[in-house]
mmCIF file of C-alpha atoms and ligand atoms in Angstrom:
data_model
loop_
_atom_site.group_PDB
_atom_site.id
_atom_site.type_symbol
_atom_site.label_atom_id
_atom_site.label_comp_id
_atom_site.label_asym_id
_atom_site.label_seq_id
_atom_site.Cartn_x
_atom_site.Cartn_y
_atom_site.Cartn_z
ATOM 1 C CA MET A 1 160.707 141.260 101.933
ATOM 2 C CA LEU A 2 162.328 142.578 105.095
ATOM 3 C CA LEU A 3 165.165 140.768 106.861
ATOM 4 C CA TYR A 4 165.712 141.258 110.593
ATOM 5 C CA ASP A 5 169.443 140.990 110.687
ATOM 6 C CA TYR A 6 172.562 141.398 112.833
ATOM 7 C CA PHE A 7 175.959 141.469 111.188
ATOM 8 C CA ARG A 8 177.657 138.991 113.543
ATOM 9 C CA SER A 9 174.791 136.523 113.715
ATOM 10 C CA SER A 10 175.882 133.393 111.928
ATOM 11 C CA ALA A 11 172.277 132.275 111.435
ATOM 12 C CA ALA A 12 171.513 135.615 109.747
ATOM 13 C CA PHE A 13 174.766 135.281 107.776
ATOM 14 C CA ARG A 14 173.365 131.998 106.336
ATOM 15 C CA VAL A 15 170.250 133.782 105.105
ATOM 16 C CA ARG A 16 172.296 136.662 103.655
ATOM 17 C CA ILE A 17 174.404 134.147 101.711
ATOM 18 C CA ALA A 18 171.314 132.376 100.348
ATOM 19 C CA LEU A 19 169.742 135.708 99.321
ATOM 20 C CA ALA A 20 172.948 136.805 97.591
ATOM 21 C CA LEU A 21 173.387 133.468 95.795
ATOM 22 C CA LYS A 22 169.841 133.659 94.510
ATOM 23 C CA GLY A 23 170.104 137.345 93.606
ATOM 24 C CA LEU A 24 167.218 138.329 95.855
ATOM 25 C CA GLU A 25 167.157 141.820 97.338
ATOM 26 C CA VAL A 26 165.476 142.542 100.642
ATOM 27 C CA GLU A 27 165.083 145.503 102.934
ATOM 28 C CA ARG A 28 166.851 145.164 106.241
ATOM 29 C CA ARG A 29 166.261 146.112 109.812
ATOM 30 C CA PHE A 30 169.087 145.636 112.253
ATOM 31 C CA VAL A 31 168.538 144.078 115.657
ATOM 32 C CA HIS A 32 171.585 144.693 117.858
ATOM 33 C CA LEU A 33 172.039 141.652 120.072
ATOM 34 C CA LEU A 34 174.124 143.472 122.685
ATOM 35 C CA ARG A 35 172.752 147.016 122.789
ATOM 36 C CA ASN A 36 169.832 148.154 124.941
ATOM 37 C CA GLY A 37 169.900 144.904 126.909
ATOM 38 C CA GLY A 38 169.594 142.963 123.626
ATOM 39 C CA GLU A 39 167.163 144.357 121.075
ATOM 40 C CA GLN A 40 166.109 140.774 120.238
ATOM 41 C CA LYS A 41 164.417 140.639 123.666
ATOM 42 C CA GLN A 42 162.361 143.790 123.178
ATOM 43 C CA ARG A 43 158.614 143.539 122.869
ATOM 44 C CA ASP A 44 158.453 144.813 119.277
ATOM 45 C CA TYR A 45 160.874 142.198 118.063
ATOM 46 C CA LEU A 46 159.361 139.389 120.137
ATOM 47 C CA ALA A 47 156.087 140.133 118.338
ATOM 48 C CA LYS A 48 157.938 139.233 115.123
ATOM 49 C CA ASN A 49 159.925 136.290 116.449
ATOM 50 C CA PRO A 50 158.751 134.920 119.806
ATOM 51 C CA GLN A 51 162.064 133.055 120.170
ATOM 52 C CA GLY A 52 163.938 136.359 120.411
ATOM 53 C CA LEU A 53 166.541 135.234 117.901
ATOM 54 C CA VAL A 54 167.690 136.612 114.568
ATOM 55 C CA PRO A 55 167.136 136.193 111.688
ATOM 56 C CA ALA A 56 163.488 136.667 110.808
ATOM 57 C CA LEU A 57 162.143 137.362 107.352
ATOM 58 C CA GLN A 58 158.972 139.381 106.962
ATOM 59 C CA LEU A 59 157.206 138.709 103.683
ATOM 60 C CA ASP A 60 155.496 141.465 101.740
ATOM 61 C CA GLY A 61 152.087 140.351 102.997
ATOM 62 C CA GLY A 62 153.280 140.694 106.623
ATOM 63 C CA VAL A 63 153.851 137.031 107.507
ATOM 64 C CA VAL A 64 157.113 136.574 109.429
ATOM 65 C CA LEU A 65 159.262 133.501 108.842
ATOM 66 C CA THR A 66 161.777 132.398 111.475
ATOM 67 C CA GLN A 67 164.613 129.836 111.689
ATOM 68 C CA SER A 68 167.353 130.352 109.114
ATOM 69 C CA LEU A 69 167.012 126.911 107.524
ATOM 70 C CA ALA A 70 163.240 127.269 107.165
ATOM 71 C CA ILE A 71 163.764 130.712 105.631
ATOM 72 C CA ILE A 72 166.338 129.293 103.195
ATOM 73 C CA ASP A 73 163.951 126.481 102.339
ATOM 74 C CA TYR A 74 161.327 129.116 101.512
ATOM 75 C CA LEU A 75 163.832 131.003 99.316
ATOM 76 C CA GLU A 76 164.696 127.738 97.570
ATOM 77 C CA THR A 77 161.006 127.269 96.773
ATOM 78 C CA ILE A 78 160.344 130.772 95.449
ATOM 79 C CA ARG A 79 163.702 131.032 93.602
ATOM 80 C CA PRO A 80 164.842 127.487 92.802
ATOM 81 C CA GLU A 81 167.971 128.550 90.899
ATOM 82 C CA PRO A 82 170.768 128.291 91.716
ATOM 83 C CA ARG A 83 169.899 125.219 93.728
ATOM 84 C CA LEU A 84 171.180 125.026 97.280
ATOM 85 C CA ILE A 85 169.862 121.485 97.669
ATOM 86 C CA PRO A 86 171.429 119.197 95.049
ATOM 87 C CA ALA A 87 169.064 117.427 92.643
ATOM 88 C CA ASP A 88 170.644 114.052 93.377
ATOM 89 C CA PRO A 89 168.760 112.612 96.385
ATOM 90 C CA VAL A 90 171.837 111.123 98.049
ATOM 91 C CA LEU A 91 173.849 114.320 97.657
ATOM 92 C CA ALA A 92 170.832 116.297 98.871
ATOM 93 C CA ALA A 93 170.675 114.230 102.063
ATOM 94 C CA GLN A 94 174.437 114.538 102.571
ATOM 95 C CA ALA A 95 174.409 118.312 102.068
ATOM 96 C CA ARG A 96 171.467 118.647 104.455
ATOM 97 C CA ALA A 97 173.200 116.442 107.032
ATOM 98 C CA ALA A 98 176.348 118.580 106.958
ATOM 99 C CA ALA A 99 174.204 121.701 107.340
ATOM 100 C CA LEU A 100 172.339 120.149 110.272
ATOM 101 C CA VAL A 101 175.554 119.122 112.045
ATOM 102 C CA ILE A 102 176.262 122.837 112.227
ATOM 103 C CA ALA A 103 172.786 124.300 112.636
ATOM 104 C CA CYS A 104 171.441 121.742 115.150
ATOM 105 C CA ASP A 105 174.424 120.283 116.941
ATOM 106 C CA VAL A 106 177.141 122.954 116.991
ATOM 107 C CA HIS A 107 175.781 126.477 116.623
ATOM 108 C CA PRO A 108 173.110 126.414 119.384
ATOM 109 C CA LEU A 109 175.650 125.430 122.045
ATOM 110 C CA GLY A 110 177.729 128.534 121.376
ATOM 111 C CA ASN A 111 174.877 130.980 121.197
ATOM 112 C CA LEU A 112 174.965 134.279 123.076
ATOM 113 C CA ARG A 113 172.139 133.331 125.460
ATOM 114 C CA VAL A 114 173.788 129.967 126.275
ATOM 115 C CA GLY A 115 177.075 131.692 127.147
ATOM 116 C CA ALA A 116 175.191 134.265 129.238
ATOM 117 C CA TYR A 117 173.345 131.477 131.112
ATOM 118 C CA LEU A 118 176.556 129.592 131.836
ATOM 119 C CA GLU A 119 178.170 132.759 133.197
ATOM 120 C CA LYS A 120 175.331 134.501 134.976
ATOM 121 C CA LYS A 121 173.196 131.601 136.235
ATOM 122 C CA LEU A 122 175.717 128.811 136.613
ATOM 123 C CA GLY A 123 178.629 130.976 137.740
ATOM 124 C CA GLN A 124 181.086 129.865 135.088
ATOM 125 C CA SER A 125 183.973 132.195 134.252
ATOM 126 C CA GLU A 126 184.387 133.875 130.857
ATOM 127 C CA GLY A 127 187.380 131.563 130.308
ATOM 128 C CA ASP A 128 185.284 128.458 130.987
ATOM 129 C CA VAL A 129 182.632 129.621 128.558
ATOM 130 C CA LEU A 130 185.310 130.048 125.904
ATOM 131 C CA VAL A 131 186.539 126.495 126.584
ATOM 132 C CA TRP A 132 182.912 125.312 126.250
ATOM 133 C CA ARG A 133 182.386 127.103 122.926
ATOM 134 C CA ARG A 134 185.648 125.801 121.468
ATOM 135 C CA HIS A 135 184.920 122.249 122.637
ATOM 136 C CA TRP A 136 181.565 121.974 120.821
ATOM 137 C CA MET A 137 182.892 123.606 117.675
ATOM 138 C CA ARG A 138 185.884 121.258 117.579
ATOM 139 C CA LEU A 139 183.713 118.187 118.148
ATOM 140 C CA GLY A 140 181.351 119.194 115.356
ATOM 141 C CA PHE A 141 184.216 119.999 113.003
ATOM 142 C CA GLU A 142 185.825 116.604 113.645
ATOM 143 C CA ALA A 143 182.707 114.934 112.238
ATOM 144 C CA LEU A 144 182.116 117.488 109.508
ATOM 145 C CA GLU A 145 185.673 117.049 108.280
ATOM 146 C CA LYS A 146 184.787 113.435 107.447
ATOM 147 C CA LEU A 147 181.361 114.195 106.012
ATOM 148 C CA ILE A 148 182.306 116.739 103.352
ATOM 149 C CA ARG A 149 184.503 116.235 100.294
ATOM 150 C CA PRO A 150 185.424 119.666 98.961
ATOM 151 C CA ALA A 151 185.622 120.045 95.193
ATOM 152 C CA PRO A 152 186.085 122.938 95.974
ATOM 153 C CA PHE A 153 182.746 123.501 97.833
ATOM 154 C CA CYS A 154 181.562 120.935 100.385
ATOM 155 C CA PHE A 155 179.835 118.721 97.802
ATOM 156 C CA GLY A 156 181.020 119.849 94.406
ATOM 157 C CA ARG A 157 181.624 122.744 92.106
ATOM 158 C CA GLU A 158 178.749 124.878 93.353
ATOM 159 C CA PRO A 159 177.865 125.935 96.889
ATOM 160 C CA THR A 160 175.065 124.067 98.628
ATOM 161 C CA ILE A 161 173.232 124.432 101.914
ATOM 162 C CA ALA A 162 176.292 122.799 103.525
ATOM 163 C CA ASP A 163 178.539 125.706 102.469
ATOM 164 C CA VAL A 164 175.857 128.214 103.461
ATOM 165 C CA CYS A 165 176.119 126.858 107.018
ATOM 166 C CA LEU A 166 179.831 126.105 106.996
ATOM 167 C CA ALA A 167 181.191 129.565 106.144
ATOM 168 C CA PRO A 168 179.435 131.325 109.058
ATOM 169 C CA GLN A 169 180.494 128.602 111.496
ATOM 170 C CA VAL A 170 184.107 128.942 110.345
ATOM 171 C CA PHE A 171 183.755 132.694 110.914
ATOM 172 C CA ASN A 172 182.636 131.896 114.489
ATOM 173 C CA ALA A 173 185.462 129.408 114.981
ATOM 174 C CA GLU A 174 188.027 132.005 113.936
ATOM 175 C CA ARG A 175 186.385 134.593 116.142
ATOM 176 C CA PHE A 176 186.633 132.314 119.181
ATOM 177 C CA GLY A 177 190.141 131.071 118.414
ATOM 178 C CA VAL A 178 189.450 127.466 117.359
ATOM 179 C CA ASP A 179 192.537 126.019 115.680
ATOM 180 C CA LEU A 180 191.454 124.990 112.174
ATOM 181 C CA ALA A 181 194.803 123.391 111.264
ATOM 182 C CA PRO A 182 193.521 119.797 111.738
ATOM 183 C CA PHE A 183 190.553 120.403 109.409
ATOM 184 C CA ALA A 184 191.944 120.460 105.855
ATOM 185 C CA ASN A 185 188.583 119.754 104.177
ATOM 186 C CA ILE A 186 186.798 122.436 106.156
ATOM 187 C CA ARG A 187 189.546 124.939 105.400
ATOM 188 C CA ALA A 188 189.394 124.092 101.676
ATOM 189 C CA ALA A 189 185.611 124.527 101.469
ATOM 190 C CA ALA A 190 185.786 127.710 103.569
ATOM 191 C CA ALA A 191 188.452 129.106 101.222
ATOM 192 C CA ALA A 192 186.199 128.430 98.204
ATOM 193 C CA CYS A 193 183.370 130.250 99.991
ATOM 194 C CA ALA A 194 185.642 133.172 100.886
ATOM 195 C CA ASP A 195 186.415 133.619 97.165
ATOM 196 C CA HIS A 196 182.778 133.636 96.106
ATOM 197 C CA PRO A 197 181.142 137.074 95.624
ATOM 198 C CA ALA A 198 177.864 136.080 97.333
ATOM 199 C CA PHE A 199 179.682 134.906 100.454
ATOM 200 C CA ARG A 200 181.808 138.043 100.442
ATOM 201 C CA ALA A 201 178.759 140.301 100.147
ATOM 202 C CA ALA A 202 177.106 138.477 103.058
ATOM 203 C CA HIS A 203 180.177 138.536 105.317
ATOM 204 C CA PRO A 204 179.724 140.266 108.696
ATOM 205 C CA SER A 205 182.477 142.776 107.914
ATOM 206 C CA ALA A 206 180.560 143.950 104.808
ATOM 207 C CA GLN A 207 177.307 144.759 106.662
ATOM 208 C CA PRO A 208 176.216 148.337 107.376
ATOM 209 C CA ASP A 209 175.565 147.578 111.052
ATOM 210 C CA ALA A 210 179.162 146.366 111.512
ATOM 211 C CA ALA A 211 180.351 149.973 111.448
ATOM 212 C CA GLY A 212 180.871 151.270 114.967
ATOM 213 C CA SER A 213 179.854 148.001 116.639
HETATM 214 N N1 LIG B 1 168.219 128.017 114.957
HETATM 215 C C1 LIG B 1 168.109 129.430 114.785
HETATM 216 C C2 LIG B 1 169.215 130.093 115.553
HETATM 217 C C3 LIG B 1 169.063 131.587 115.603
HETATM 218 C C4 LIG B 1 170.048 132.171 116.607
HETATM 219 O O1 LIG B 1 170.483 131.484 117.535
HETATM 220 N N2 LIG B 1 170.410 133.441 116.430
HETATM 221 C C5 LIG B 1 171.358 134.050 117.338
HETATM 222 C C6 LIG B 1 172.415 134.806 116.572
HETATM 223 S S1 LIG B 1 173.349 133.727 115.557
HETATM 224 C C7 LIG B 1 170.635 135.001 118.258
HETATM 225 O O2 LIG B 1 169.728 135.687 117.837
HETATM 226 N N3 LIG B 1 171.044 135.049 119.538
HETATM 227 C C8 LIG B 1 170.482 135.939 120.479
HETATM 228 C C9 LIG B 1 170.635 135.452 121.882
HETATM 229 O O3 LIG B 1 171.269 134.423 122.115
HETATM 230 O O4 LIG B 1 170.108 136.149 122.750
HETATM 231 C C10 LIG B 1 168.204 129.785 113.300
HETATM 232 O O5 LIG B 1 168.830 129.017 112.564
HETATM 233 O O6 LIG B 1 167.644 130.807 112.871
#
């Protein structure tokens, strides 16, 4: 399998965590989101992922999967252990809901192309875009704080899909200066993730394409 990856992409970070947790090795090709006008917008990459977003996972037969949560779902099917979706149906729905708060309702609003649109098309200042990003992250975290119950991961002793989405979003929040002090549960789960070898291996700072970027 071949992962189209970018070290600072939080959606790609999710897939890297899932791969590391499941002990799956993949080849990687790096798509720099800022260089050359955004390599994700180049024709070769658009042929892989018409959305022009990372990650994408090319299977050995050539099929390309897109959307981090769909990719993780695929990995869960081909390598069920360790489970990222709890066996208990209620816990499974809760873990998925926490993941979706981040992946559907928080992350897309802070994406690179959204910030670029606000600045370049709607004439907002860089400062306003930062206020925008922080606002949506804070709002999402206020809900997430009440939805998770770290022990020490979001829903128990082992990481689930909720932690796979949470750790990258916390990375983003720190990057954009969101104050995490009010979010004790989120900080506790993020600390458990930060101590876990799979999350450490997947961290942006540990990726080969981070060097010199
Ligand atoms: N919902 C998608 C989101 C993918 C996504 O937004 N990727 C970002 C990086 S985290 C990206 O490629 N952005 C490029 C851009 O905005 O031009 C997923 O989960 O895979």
